Amino acid sequence: MKAVWMLCWSFLRKKKLQNGLISILIMLATLLLTTAVLVIVNTGNIYSEMHKKTNGAHQILTMGEKYHDPVKVHEWWNHHEEVQASELMSYRNLSGIFFEGKEIANQFLFMMKTGVQPTAVDELTFAEGVETQLPQEGTVWISTSLAYSKGISVGDNLGFKTGDHDIKLTVSAIVIDLSFGAPFSTNSRIWMNPEDYDEEFASLSGKDQYMMGLRFDNYDNNTAIWNEFEQYLGTPYLETKREFEDLSAFYLIINKIIGFVMVFLGVVMMLVALSTIGFTISDTIIANYRSIGVFKSLGLSSARTISTYIIQYAIVTIVSIVPGVLVSFLLSGIIVGSSMTYLKSETSWIPEGGIPIGWSVGNFIIILVLLFVWLYANRTRNIEPVQAIRYGMSEEDNSKWTRRLHSSRRSSRLGLGRLPIILVIAWRNIRKNRRGSIVMLTLTTITSSVLVLGYVLLSSVMNTGQTAPQWGYDDSHAAATIFNKSEFSEENFNRDLLADSRVETIGWIGEKIGVLPLEQSHQQGGYSSLNIYVSVLRGSYDTFGFSVLEGRNPRNRNEIALGMNVARRLGVVPGDVTDVYLDGKKRTLMVSGIYQAIANMSYSARITADVVTSNPSDYSDADIVLINLHEKSEVDTLVQELNEKYKKSLTVVTQQTLLDSVYSEATSVLMLPFIIMGLLFSVVTFLIIYSICRIEIRKESKTYGIYKSLGLTSRKIRWSITLGIVILSLMGACVGAICGVFVLPLILENILTAYGIKELPLVFGGGGILAVMFISILSATFGSWLSSKIIGNTSPRILVVE
């Protein structure tokens, strides 16, 4: 055993560069894999713990008095033994909020009449400010999602547009509002003092609406309980119902994307590390073939020979795993903290777990590496001492080498010698070092695909204005939201817009609650239903850029287009017929098309105004006006003019402003992880290519010494070596770019399907893709050039002697 340890330590001392490189690769693979697992686990755990801590709602019901009596609905749920129901909360809708003199775009507000805290369901957790049972008069509580995304702090003043006058209130607390505080949310609850609420809204037109949260003892039983409830009603529930999947989705989506990408890249990094280990072991066996033969002739068994490699790489792996796992705890904390910051308060932060899982991933990697080492080192069993001592390789390999030598001579006779000497040497290095060339080609392909994927994803999120229809939005130039119908004249507004030579078309769009009965429930004698948001447009969906995956947008009074998740739940395709309740009336409509939409996770539908009224011009529930111009460049001027003229009744913003209000946050969260992963792979590319080239240069030192003795300068030799790597990296970068643009996004779509996106809308910037491809080529080139520095610093005679 002493001989085994001596050989092991000898390999560790002599192969410092190779072992150091492998150590870095294993550490980085561990870092990526462990970080990905911890991000996914901690994201789910943090949300689950907060949901449990605050007695979070599984469903949110909103209602008026149009279809159901809110009091009776609340009483039924409040007396059910398997369900906890919150208090029946009054609220009013507003759509205008001012901060520091500027309106916050794309925010829809539920102005809540606050009940005494804590509540039975959806207990508010105070993140900033003094905790009290009710907001003080003249103050409000706002959610962390609104406060942190807009830079609002305790003590700041906010203005709320009601039409008749502005309500001015001071922020006294920032609260974690779990059901309405997810990232990218455009809906916020504003918690008012009850006396302020009564005073401000008593004189305004309209009636109070009501909201309540439901928490099931066993959420899996909610369908059966809803069957009971709808049998009690005698009809499907005809108002808004938000499901747990919708309430929790956007807390988890970003980290799921980041975790998926990191798992994929971690696996790739691990495969690169294992391939490098295999390459290094194979190279070591070939380089020490004669020595291994001598050891075996002296009595060293094959098992002990293999154990020298296993012990060596066990030491290297353990040394690499420990810092990889430790750093992953820090990195995962940064990623989770940036994306789950809305669940953080000044006094408490749900601690991250997963430490045993992190070390379990590390142990798995150790086992995997040692298994791979054993597979490659097992080749030493076939070494015959006599052949090893005589040829320095097996007799079969010696025959192959001889045939290859004759083949290279024939290649010279075929005209290879007529090429410039730099190209000849470059081609010789690539051809002779086939395994190393394959590793370098593969590595540059992977690095390029990683960089291109990161660039394309960030570019696509940052440029959603170019692909808005593919995300489920319209493609209009501007949108006007009416917040005070009593001060608004549709006739005057239409006349002004249509008389404006800059305006091309306008369309009026509103939203209704649609209820689709599920067939399976009918067979069971129940009323279980799917409640969705239905867009109602007075105009043409095609004119305003709404897109579909299959079929077409609705055009006639008997047609409906369904979101992809609705179509999947119902099992329908274009051409099928489905029942839907609108305004409490059952209608039978034909499915004209199926579309994808990130909003509401594709649990939505589209109809034209003539579905709900015999005369589309009589449709008066629309509260948003879509505006298209002849020249998009004039939209900012038009928006400014309309906001000034109709400031008492509506708010006008550009489509780009609406999109930026949601997706700028996603960009900032995604930026850091993708930059880190791109840097890691670029550094790995440099290190591996540096190591492989350094190994090959040492093996070919005698040849380069002969080149120098014949008058070839060190610079030309180095350029020839680098040129070969540039050719390989260019090929790899091109293949990697294709994978990053077309292959890897297809894998990512599997995650986004659950969130309502079947085909990921991508924005390809040719210049940006070429730029990130160049990074992988530059890393490879620099690694090759730096590794060949030894040729210039060494005399020809020493090279030949070596």
PDB file of N, CA, C and O in Angstrom, residues 182-209:
ATOM      1  N   ALA A 182     -47.175  39.409  -5.391  1.00  0.00           N
ATOM      2  CA  ALA A 182     -46.206  38.662  -6.175  1.00  0.00           C
ATOM      3  C   ALA A 182     -45.411  39.586  -7.088  1.00  0.00           C
ATOM      4  O   ALA A 182     -45.876  40.677  -7.438  1.00  0.00           O
ATOM      5  N   PRO A 183     -44.192  39.193  -7.490  1.00  0.00           N
ATOM      6  CA  PRO A 183     -43.452  39.984  -8.488  1.00  0.00           C
ATOM      7  C   PRO A 183     -44.266  40.135  -9.767  1.00  0.00           C
ATOM      8  O   PRO A 183     -45.073  39.266 -10.110  1.00  0.00           O
ATOM      9  N   PHE A 184     -44.058  41.249 -10.461  1.00  0.00           N
ATOM     10  CA  PHE A 184     -44.688  41.556 -11.756  1.00  0.00           C
ATOM     11  C   PHE A 184     -46.193  41.773 -11.629  1.00  0.00           C
ATOM     12  O   PHE A 184     -46.887  41.822 -12.631  1.00  0.00           O
ATOM     13  N   SER A 185     -46.700  41.881 -10.397  1.00  0.00           N
ATOM     14  CA  SER A 185     -48.142  42.052 -10.226  1.00  0.00           C
ATOM     15  C   SER A 185     -48.548  43.470 -10.597  1.00  0.00           C
ATOM     16  O   SER A 185     -47.874  44.443 -10.260  1.00  0.00           O
ATOM     17  N   THR A 186     -49.676  43.591 -11.313  1.00  0.00           N
ATOM     18  CA  THR A 186     -50.241  44.910 -11.625  1.00  0.00           C
ATOM     19  C   THR A 186     -51.457  45.217 -10.755  1.00  0.00           C
ATOM     20  O   THR A 186     -52.058  46.272 -10.898  1.00  0.00           O
ATOM     21  N   ASN A 187     -51.820  44.288  -9.881  1.00  0.00           N
ATOM     22  CA  ASN A 187     -52.933  44.482  -8.942  1.00  0.00           C
ATOM     23  C   ASN A 187     -52.382  44.650  -7.535  1.00  0.00           C
ATOM     24  O   ASN A 187     -51.528  43.868  -7.109  1.00  0.00           O
ATOM     25  N   SER A 188     -52.851  45.642  -6.829  1.00  0.00           N
ATOM     26  CA  SER A 188     -52.388  45.887  -5.449  1.00  0.00           C
ATOM     27  C   SER A 188     -53.564  46.224  -4.552  1.00  0.00           C
ATOM     28  O   SER A 188     -54.498  46.928  -4.974  1.00  0.00           O
ATOM     29  N   ARG A 189     -53.495  45.714  -3.320  1.00  0.00           N
ATOM     30  CA  ARG A 189     -54.493  46.107  -2.316  1.00  0.00           C
ATOM     31  C   ARG A 189     -53.936  47.269  -1.508  1.00  0.00           C
ATOM     32  O   ARG A 189     -52.804  47.210  -1.018  1.00  0.00           O
ATOM     33  N   ILE A 190     -54.724  48.314  -1.390  1.00  0.00           N
ATOM     34  CA  ILE A 190     -54.377  49.489  -0.584  1.00  0.00           C
ATOM     35  C   ILE A 190     -55.293  49.474   0.633  1.00  0.00           C
ATOM     36  O   ILE A 190     -56.522  49.590   0.512  1.00  0.00           O
ATOM     37  N   TRP A 191     -54.700  49.339   1.817  1.00  0.00           N
ATOM     38  CA  TRP A 191     -55.488  49.153   3.042  1.00  0.00           C
ATOM     39  C   TRP A 191     -55.721  50.513   3.695  1.00  0.00           C
ATOM     40  O   TRP A 191     -54.803  51.149   4.187  1.00  0.00           O
ATOM     41  N   MET A 192     -57.008  50.925   3.695  1.00  0.00           N
ATOM     42  CA  MET A 192     -57.394  52.243   4.206  1.00  0.00           C
ATOM     43  C   MET A 192     -58.015  52.142   5.604  1.00  0.00           C
ATOM     44  O   MET A 192     -58.566  51.103   5.989  1.00  0.00           O
ATOM     45  N   ASN A 193     -57.949  53.237   6.313  1.00  0.00           N
ATOM     46  CA  ASN A 193     -58.679  53.359   7.567  1.00  0.00           C
ATOM     47  C   ASN A 193     -60.184  53.325   7.264  1.00  0.00           C
ATOM     48  O   ASN A 193     -60.637  53.958   6.305  1.00  0.00           O
ATOM     49  N   PRO A 194     -60.995  52.587   8.031  1.00  0.00           N
ATOM     50  CA  PRO A 194     -62.436  52.474   7.724  1.00  0.00           C
ATOM     51  C   PRO A 194     -63.149  53.814   7.627  1.00  0.00           C
ATOM     52  O   PRO A 194     -64.011  54.005   6.761  1.00  0.00           O
ATOM     53  N   GLU A 195     -62.814  54.768   8.496  1.00  0.00           N
ATOM     54  CA  GLU A 195     -63.468  56.072   8.449  1.00  0.00           C
ATOM     55  C   GLU A 195     -63.074  56.843   7.188  1.00  0.00           C
ATOM     56  O   GLU A 195     -63.909  57.514   6.565  1.00  0.00           O
ATOM     57  N   ASP A 196     -61.797  56.758   6.807  1.00  0.00           N
ATOM     58  CA  ASP A 196     -61.364  57.387   5.548  1.00  0.00           C
ATOM     59  C   ASP A 196     -62.102  56.769   4.366  1.00  0.00           C
ATOM     60  O   ASP A 196     -62.519  57.472   3.438  1.00  0.00           O
ATOM     61  N   TYR A 197     -62.227  55.442   4.404  1.00  0.00           N
ATOM     62  CA  TYR A 197     -62.900  54.733   3.307  1.00  0.00           C
ATOM     63  C   TYR A 197     -64.345  55.217   3.160  1.00  0.00           C
ATOM     64  O   TYR A 197     -64.795  55.560   2.060  1.00  0.00           O
ATOM     65  N   ASP A 198     -65.071  55.259   4.276  1.00  0.00           N
ATOM     66  CA  ASP A 198     -66.470  55.683   4.229  1.00  0.00           C
ATOM     67  C   ASP A 198     -66.600  57.134   3.764  1.00  0.00           C
ATOM     68  O   ASP A 198     -67.480  57.472   2.957  1.00  0.00           O
ATOM     69  N   GLU A 199     -65.705  57.969   4.231  1.00  0.00           N
ATOM     70  CA  GLU A 199     -65.783  59.391   3.895  1.00  0.00           C
ATOM     71  C   GLU A 199     -65.459  59.645   2.428  1.00  0.00           C
ATOM     72  O   GLU A 199     -66.141  60.414   1.745  1.00  0.00           O
ATOM     73  N   GLU A 200     -64.421  58.977   1.917  1.00  0.00           N
ATOM     74  CA  GLU A 200     -63.971  59.251   0.554  1.00  0.00           C
ATOM     75  C   GLU A 200     -64.894  58.654  -0.500  1.00  0.00           C
ATOM     76  O   GLU A 200     -65.087  59.235  -1.566  1.00  0.00           O
ATOM     77  N   PHE A 201     -65.487  57.482  -0.215  1.00  0.00           N
ATOM     78  CA  PHE A 201     -66.245  56.806  -1.254  1.00  0.00           C
ATOM     79  C   PHE A 201     -67.762  56.949  -1.106  1.00  0.00           C
ATOM     80  O   PHE A 201     -68.508  56.501  -1.983  1.00  0.00           O
ATOM     81  N   ALA A 202     -68.208  57.575  -0.039  1.00  0.00           N
ATOM     82  CA  ALA A 202     -69.655  57.711   0.168  1.00  0.00           C
ATOM     83  C   ALA A 202     -70.306  58.537  -0.935  1.00  0.00           C
ATOM     84  O   ALA A 202     -71.433  58.262  -1.364  1.00  0.00           O
ATOM     85  N   SER A 203     -69.599  59.558  -1.395  1.00  0.00           N
ATOM     86  CA  SER A 203     -70.181  60.460  -2.392  1.00  0.00           C
ATOM     87  C   SER A 203     -69.905  60.026  -3.828  1.00  0.00           C
ATOM     88  O   SER A 203     -70.404  60.651  -4.770  1.00  0.00           O
ATOM     89  N   LEU A 204     -69.118  58.997  -4.022  1.00  0.00           N
ATOM     90  CA  LEU A 204     -68.766  58.569  -5.374  1.00  0.00           C
ATOM     91  C   LEU A 204     -69.809  57.616  -5.928  1.00  0.00           C
ATOM     92  O   LEU A 204     -70.455  56.869  -5.186  1.00  0.00           O
ATOM     93  N   SER A 205     -69.944  57.632  -7.233  1.00  0.00           N
ATOM     94  CA  SER A 205     -70.889  56.722  -7.881  1.00  0.00           C
ATOM     95  C   SER A 205     -70.387  55.296  -7.765  1.00  0.00           C
ATOM     96  O   SER A 205     -69.197  55.043  -7.566  1.00  0.00           O
ATOM     97  N   GLY A 206     -71.278  54.345  -7.925  1.00  0.00           N
ATOM     98  CA  GLY A 206     -70.912  52.944  -7.822  1.00  0.00           C
ATOM     99  C   GLY A 206     -71.152  52.409  -6.431  1.00  0.00           C
ATOM    100  O   GLY A 206     -71.417  53.155  -5.473  1.00  0.00           O
ATOM    101  N   LYS A 207     -71.092  51.094  -6.320  1.00  0.00           N
ATOM    102  CA  LYS A 207     -71.319  50.424  -5.050  1.00  0.00           C
ATOM    103  C   LYS A 207     -70.075  49.668  -4.608  1.00  0.00           C
ATOM    104  O   LYS A 207     -69.195  49.371  -5.405  1.00  0.00           O
ATOM    105  N   ASP A 208     -70.043  49.366  -3.318  1.00  0.00           N
ATOM    106  CA  ASP A 208     -68.954  48.545  -2.794  1.00  0.00           C
ATOM    107  C   ASP A 208     -68.994  47.155  -3.417  1.00  0.00           C
ATOM    108  O   ASP A 208     -70.058  46.604  -3.719  1.00  0.00           O
ATOM    109  N   GLN A 209     -67.817  46.609  -3.613  1.00  0.00           N
ATOM    110  CA  GLN A 209     -67.701  45.202  -3.959  1.00  0.00           C
ATOM    111  C   GLN A 209     -67.078  44.485  -2.768  1.00  0.00           C
ATOM    112  O   GLN A 209     -66.621  45.115  -1.809  1.00  0.00           O
TER     113      GLN A 209
END
